Each structure stands twice: as C-alpha cells, then as structure tokens.
C-alpha cells in the first residue's frame, strides 16, 4: 500500500552544474519507513493534474523524519523544471515508498556499478547497511563502487566516499570512472587513487584483476540510465555472471 507524504523542502544544494541534493522534511505523516534502494513518486503539479516522476531515496533509512534525493535537472523536463524552480520551505507531495531494488543481506562480496545520479539508491544502501557490510560477521567482505561520470568537475560526494573508505581496512573501496577526461592531471595528487579514466566496465576490468576476487562469486548492483544499465548487464552476462546475481534499477 502506497502512502501519501506531505513534505517541506528544507534544503536544496547544488552538487554540480545540473545536479542538486534535495532534503525534504516530513510534515504528514511524520515518518517514512523504507528499504534502502526504494524510490518515492514526486507529484508534479501540471495543468492536467499531478504527474508522477520516480526518484530513488538517497539518504539512509535510520533517518525517518526526512529524506534526500539526488536529482539531475534535464532540459525541458516536467519534474526537472518544477524541482529547479522549487524554493526552500515549499510544500511538496510524494507517494511511496516503492520498488524492489535493494541489498541482498548475504555474505557475498558486492560490486556497485552506477552512472550519474544512479549513485542515489546506492548511497542509501551502503550508508544504511554499512555496519552490517563491514561487520565482524563477514570480516573480509568487500564492497566496491564503480561510479561513472563524465568529467572531474561533475564529481560530488567525494569527501563522504573517502570517509567511508577511511573507516575500513580496504573493505570498502570506490573508483570514479571519468569517461571524458584525457588524463588525471587536474585531480589533486592525494585523490588520484580514487579515479580512473574510461567507462565503468573498463575500470572494473582493470581493477578487479588486482583484487583477487572471483567475479562469479560476487553480487552486482547496477543503476543509472536505461541504456547504460542494459549494456552493463550484457557486459556481466558475457562474463558468465549468473542473472540471479545481477540486481538493477533503470532510470
Ligand atoms: C525507479 C526510478 C528511479 C529514479 N531515480 C532517479 C534519481 O534518483 N535521480 C534522478 O535524477 N532521476 C531519477 N529517475 C529519473 C526520473 O524519474 C525522471 O525520469 C527524470 O528526472 C526526468 O523527468 P522530467 O519530468 O524532468 O523529464 P520528462 O518531462 O520526463 O522528459 C523531458 C525530456 O527530457 C528527456 N529526458 C528525460 N530524462 C533525461 C535524461 N536523464 N537526460 C537527458 N534527457 C532526458 C526526455 O526524453 C524528454 O524529451 C528515476 C527513474 C526511475 C524509473
């Protein structure tokens, strides 16, 4: 059963030229219970009545009185125009939560392959489950994010990812795969180890070889634009990864 949530936009922060982090406080009901990886349906007012657009919750599920979204503003998009013009303290309606994308709580090592705002549900899944994922129960468990972006100037959440990386003994790692940079010279030297040139699939191929992980023993979580997710899925299937170990959300 979907619930309707009356919320107030408490903060809007620009992450890069066309991506924003929206923080909504719940007005009524006062709490939202969701599984990390799920989405909410934004009700966009239009002359023909409200229109729905789906957005993955980007915040962890232990925070119940508010939630965050990471949204790319696309040119001439209905929801994009609405969200772009939205002022702090505006009232906004959502329905949800919904969706089946979520972490399988098992002992298998996990690979996340995402592009752009596909990082949103993964951020929720990783932060919500971080203690479990790196718990003593599974002492050598590995969790890797491969995040595809075009240019270095597009990057956000870097400090947050670095902090998660620092909290573990290499159990949590991430690589940001820059598809439109020619080299890594503009990146401060101490951060270069977090970056690779190329697309997510080639970064994965390069990096996984050094990790001594058996690719068929891993669980894969894919998220991003429809075509990218489809091609990443094919990339994994060709490597004989079983379909049941590939979880995905197509935007
Ligand atoms: C399960 C799910 C979860 C999602 N979660 C997120 C999320 O966390 N963050 C997020 O930013 N989006 C997310 N999306 C995408 C989101 O629902 C909208 O489709 C997107 O924001 C565009 O909506 P719009 O109303 O602004 O554009 P529309 O009015 O639907 O489209 C307007 C025009 O823009 C084009 N267009 C649409 N999307 C894009 C694009 N990405 N790039 C270029 N052109 C485009 C369309 O082809 C069309 O011509 C998710 C989608 C799904 C299915």
Coordinates of C-alpha atoms and ligand atoms in Angstrom, one line a residue:
X1 CA 0.0 0.0 0.0
X2 CA 1.5 3.3 -1.0
X3 CA 1.2 6.2 1.4
X4 CA 1.0 9.9 0.5
X5 CA 3.6 12.2 2.1
X6 CA 3.2 15.9 2.6
X7 CA 6.7 17.3 2.9
X8 CA 8.6 20.6 3.0
X9 CA 11.8 21.3 1.1
X10 CA 14.1 22.2 3.9
X11 CA 17.4 22.4 1.8
X12 CA 18.4 22.4 -1.8
X13 CA 22.2 22.2 -2.5
X14 CA 23.8 22.3 -5.9
X15 CA 26.2 19.4 -6.5
X16 CA 27.3 20.2 -10.0
X17 CA 26.1 22.2 -13.0
X18 CA 22.9 20.2 -13.3
X19 CA 22.6 18.1 -10.2
X20 CA 21.0 19.0 -6.9
X21 CA 20.6 17.4 -3.5
X22 CA 17.1 18.0 -2.1
X23 CA 16.3 17.5 1.6
X24 CA 12.6 17.1 2.4
X25 CA 11.2 17.2 5.9
X26 CA 8.1 15.2 6.5
X27 CA 5.0 17.1 7.6
X28 CA 2.3 14.4 7.4
X29 CA 2.8 11.6 8.2
X30 CA 5.8 12.4 10.3
X31 CA 7.8 9.3 9.4
X32 CA 8.7 7.3 6.4
X33 CA 9.7 3.6 6.6
X34 CA 11.5 2.4 3.5
X35 CA 14.0 -0.2 2.4
X36 CA 17.3 1.3 1.1
X37 CA 17.2 1.2 -2.7
X38 CA 13.5 2.1 -2.9
X39 CA 12.1 5.2 -4.6
X40 CA 9.3 7.8 -4.0
X41 CA 7.0 9.2 -6.5
X42 CA 7.1 13.0 -6.8
X43 CA 3.7 14.6 -7.6
X44 CA 4.4 17.3 -10.1
X45 CA 1.6 19.8 -10.5
X46 CA 0.5 20.3 -14.1
X47 CA -2.5 21.9 -15.9
X48 CA -3.9 18.4 -16.4
X49 CA -3.5 17.4 -12.8
X50 CA -0.5 16.0 -10.9
X51 CA 2.0 13.9 -12.9
X52 CA 4.3 11.3 -11.2
X53 CA 8.1 11.1 -11.5
X54 CA 10.1 8.5 -9.6
X55 CA 13.2 9.4 -7.5
X56 CA 15.4 7.0 -5.5
X57 CA 15.8 7.9 -1.9
X58 CA 19.5 8.8 -1.4
X59 CA 19.5 9.0 2.4
X60 CA 19.9 6.2 4.9
X61 CA 16.7 4.6 6.3
X62 CA 17.6 5.2 10.0
X63 CA 16.6 8.8 9.4
X64 CA 12.8 8.6 9.3
X65 CA 11.6 12.2 9.6
X66 CA 13.2 13.4 6.4
X67 CA 14.7 12.0 3.2
X68 CA 17.1 13.2 0.5
X69 CA 17.0 12.9 -3.3
X70 CA 19.8 13.5 -5.8
X71 CA 18.3 14.8 -9.0
X72 CA 19.7 15.6 -12.4
X73 CA 17.9 18.5 -14.0
X74 CA 17.2 17.6 -17.6
X75 CA 16.4 20.2 -20.2
X76 CA 12.7 20.9 -20.6
X77 CA 11.8 18.1 -18.2
X78 CA 8.5 18.5 -16.4
X79 CA 9.7 17.4 -13.0
X80 CA 13.1 19.0 -13.7
X81 CA 11.6 22.4 -14.3
X82 CA 9.4 22.0 -11.2
X83 CA 12.3 20.9 -8.9
X84 CA 14.7 23.5 -10.4
X85 CA 12.3 26.4 -9.5
X86 CA 11.3 24.9 -6.1
X87 CA 12.1 27.3 -3.3
X88 CA 13.1 26.2 0.2
X89 CA 10.0 25.8 2.6
X90 CA 7.8 24.9 -0.4
X91 CA 5.3 22.1 0.3
X92 CA 5.8 19.0 -1.9
X93 CA 3.8 15.8 -2.2
X94 CA 5.2 12.3 -2.7
X95 CA 3.8 8.8 -2.8
X96 CA 5.6 5.7 -1.9
X97 CA 7.9 4.1 -1.0
X98 CA 8.1 1.5 -3.7
X99 CA 10.5 -0.6 -5.7
X100 CA 12.4 -3.9 -5.4
X101 CA 15.9 -2.7 -5.8
X102 CA 17.7 -3.4 -2.6
X103 CA 20.6 -5.1 -0.9
X104 CA 20.5 -8.9 -0.6
X105 CA 21.7 -9.5 3.0
X106 CA 24.1 -12.3 2.3
X107 CA 27.8 -12.9 2.8
X108 CA 28.8 -12.4 -0.9
X109 CA 31.1 -9.5 -1.8
X110 CA 29.3 -6.7 -3.5
X111 CA 30.0 -4.6 -6.6
X112 CA 28.1 -1.5 -7.4
X113 CA 28.3 -0.2 -11.0
X114 CA 26.5 3.1 -11.4
X115 CA 26.5 6.2 -13.5
X116 CA 25.4 9.8 -12.7
X117 CA 22.6 10.0 -10.3
X118 CA 22.5 6.2 -10.2
X119 CA 24.6 6.8 -7.1
X120 CA 21.5 7.9 -5.2
X121 CA 20.0 4.5 -4.2
X122 CA 23.5 3.1 -3.7
X123 CA 24.3 5.8 -1.2
X124 CA 21.2 4.8 0.8
X125 CA 22.0 1.1 0.6
X126 CA 25.7 1.5 1.6
X127 CA 25.2 4.0 4.4
X128 CA 22.1 2.2 5.8
X129 CA 23.9 -1.1 5.9
X130 CA 27.5 0.0 6.4
X131 CA 27.8 -1.6 9.8
X132 CA 26.5 -4.9 8.6
X133 CA 28.5 -4.9 5.4
X134 CA 31.8 -4.4 7.2
X135 CA 30.8 -6.3 10.4
X136 CA 32.9 -8.9 12.1
X137 CA 30.4 -11.5 11.0
X138 CA 31.9 -11.2 7.5
X139 CA 35.4 -10.0 8.3
X140 CA 36.9 -10.0 4.9
X141 CA 33.9 -8.8 3.0
X142 CA 34.5 -6.5 0.1
X143 CA 32.3 -3.7 -1.2
X144 CA 33.3 -1.8 -4.3
X145 CA 31.6 1.1 -6.1
X146 CA 32.4 1.9 -9.7
X147 CA 30.8 5.3 -10.4
X148 CA 30.8 6.6 -14.0
X149 CA 30.9 10.3 -14.5
X150 CA 31.9 12.4 -17.5
X151 CA 34.4 15.0 -16.0
X152 CA 36.2 15.7 -12.8
X153 CA 34.2 18.9 -12.4
X154 CA 31.0 16.9 -12.2
X155 CA 32.1 15.0 -9.1
X156 CA 30.2 15.2 -5.8
X157 CA 30.1 13.2 -2.5
X158 CA 33.8 12.6 -2.8
X159 CA 34.5 13.5 0.8
X160 CA 31.8 11.2 2.0
X161 CA 33.1 8.3 0.0
X162 CA 36.6 9.0 1.2
X163 CA 35.4 8.9 4.8
X164 CA 33.7 5.6 4.3
X165 CA 36.9 4.2 2.7
X166 CA 39.0 5.5 5.6
X167 CA 36.7 3.8 8.2
X168 CA 37.5 0.4 6.8
X169 CA 40.7 -1.6 6.1
X170 CA 40.1 -1.6 2.3
X171 CA 36.8 -3.4 2.8
X172 CA 35.0 -0.5 1.2
X173 CA 36.6 0.9 -2.0
X174 CA 35.4 3.1 -4.7
X175 CA 36.6 4.2 -8.2
X176 CA 35.2 7.1 -10.0
X177 CA 35.5 6.4 -13.7
X178 CA 35.8 9.5 -15.8
X179 CA 34.8 9.0 -19.4
X180 CA 35.6 12.4 -20.9
X181 CA 38.9 13.3 -19.3
X182 CA 42.2 12.8 -21.2
X183 CA 44.3 12.4 -18.1
X184 CA 44.1 12.8 -14.3
X185 CA 46.4 15.8 -14.1
X186 CA 43.7 18.2 -12.8
X187 CA 43.0 16.0 -9.8
X188 CA 44.9 16.7 -6.6
X189 CA 47.6 14.1 -6.3
X190 CA 46.3 12.7 -3.0
X191 CA 42.9 12.0 -4.6
X192 CA 44.1 10.4 -7.8
X193 CA 43.9 6.9 -6.4
X194 CA 40.1 7.2 -6.4
X195 CA 39.9 7.9 -10.1
X196 CA 40.3 6.0 -13.4
X197 CA 40.0 7.1 -17.0
X198 CA 37.3 5.3 -19.1
X199 CA 33.9 3.8 -18.6
X200 CA 32.7 1.7 -15.7
X201 CA 33.2 -1.6 -17.4
X202 CA 36.8 -1.0 -18.4
X203 CA 37.6 0.4 -14.9
X204 CA 36.0 -2.7 -13.4
X205 CA 38.1 -5.0 -15.7
X206 CA 41.3 -3.1 -14.8
X207 CA 40.8 -3.0 -11.1
X208 CA 39.2 -6.4 -10.3
X209 CA 42.3 -8.2 -11.7
X210 CA 44.4 -6.8 -8.8
X211 CA 41.8 -7.7 -6.1
X212 CA 42.0 -11.5 -6.2
X213 CA 38.2 -11.7 -6.2
X214 CA 36.4 -14.4 -8.3
X215 CA 34.0 -12.4 -10.4
X216 CA 31.4 -15.3 -10.4
X217 CA 31.2 -15.2 -6.6
X218 CA 30.2 -11.5 -6.4
X219 CA 26.8 -9.8 -6.3
X220 CA 26.3 -6.9 -8.8
X221 CA 24.1 -3.9 -8.3
X222 CA 23.6 -1.7 -11.4
X223 CA 21.9 1.7 -11.5
X224 CA 21.7 4.6 -13.9
X225 CA 20.2 5.4 -17.3
X226 CA 18.2 2.6 -19.0
X227 CA 20.8 2.0 -21.8
X228 CA 23.8 2.1 -19.6
X229 CA 22.3 -0.4 -17.2
X230 CA 21.3 -2.7 -20.1
X231 CA 24.8 -2.6 -21.5
X232 CA 26.4 -3.2 -18.1
X233 CA 24.1 -6.2 -17.7
X234 CA 25.2 -7.6 -21.0
X235 CA 28.8 -7.0 -20.1
X236 CA 28.4 -9.1 -17.0
X237 CA 26.3 -11.8 -18.6
X238 CA 29.1 -12.3 -21.3
X239 CA 31.4 -12.9 -18.4
X240 CA 29.2 -15.8 -17.3
X241 CA 27.9 -13.9 -14.3
X242 CA 24.6 -15.6 -13.3
X243 CA 21.5 -13.4 -13.9
X244 CA 20.3 -14.0 -10.4
X245 CA 23.4 -12.2 -9.0
X246 CA 22.7 -9.1 -11.1
X247 CA 20.3 -6.6 -9.4
X248 CA 19.5 -3.4 -11.3
X249 CA 17.4 -0.2 -11.4
X250 CA 16.9 1.5 -14.7
X251 CA 16.2 5.3 -14.5
Ligands
LIG1 C1 12.9 3.8 -10.4 C2 13.5 5.1 -10.9 C3 14.2 5.9 -10.0 C4 14.7 7.1 -10.5 N1 15.5 7.8 -9.6 C5 16.1 9.0 -10.1 C6 17.0 9.7 -9.2 O1 17.3 9.3 -8.1 N2 17.6 10.9 -9.7 C7 17.3 11.3 -11.0 O2 17.8 12.4 -11.3 N3 16.4 10.7 -11.8 C8 15.8 9.5 -11.3 N4 14.9 8.9 -12.2 C9 14.5 9.5 -13.4 C10 13.3 10.4 -13.1 O3 12.2 9.7 -12.8 C11 12.8 11.3 -14.4 O4 12.6 10.4 -15.5 C12 13.8 12.4 -14.8 O5 14.1 13.2 -13.7 C13 13.3 13.2 -15.9 O6 12.0 13.6 -15.6 P1 11.4 15.0 -16.1 O7 10.0 15.1 -15.8 O8 12.3 16.1 -15.7 O9 11.6 14.9 -17.7 P2 10.5 14.5 -18.7 O10 9.4 15.5 -18.8 O11 10.0 13.1 -18.4 O12 11.3 14.4 -20.1 C14 11.5 15.6 -20.8 C15 12.5 15.4 -21.9 O13 13.8 15.1 -21.4 C16 14.3 13.9 -21.9 N5 15.0 13.2 -20.8 C17 14.4 12.6 -19.8 N6 15.4 12.1 -18.9 C18 16.5 12.5 -19.4 C19 17.9 12.4 -19.0 N7 18.3 11.7 -18.0 N8 18.9 13.0 -19.8 C20 18.5 13.7 -20.9 N9 17.3 13.8 -21.3 C21 16.3 13.3 -20.6 C22 13.1 13.1 -22.3 O14 13.4 12.2 -23.4 C23 12.2 14.2 -22.8 O15 12.5 14.6 -24.1 C24 14.4 7.6 -11.8 C25 13.6 6.8 -12.6 C26 13.2 5.6 -12.2 C27 12.3 4.8 -13.2

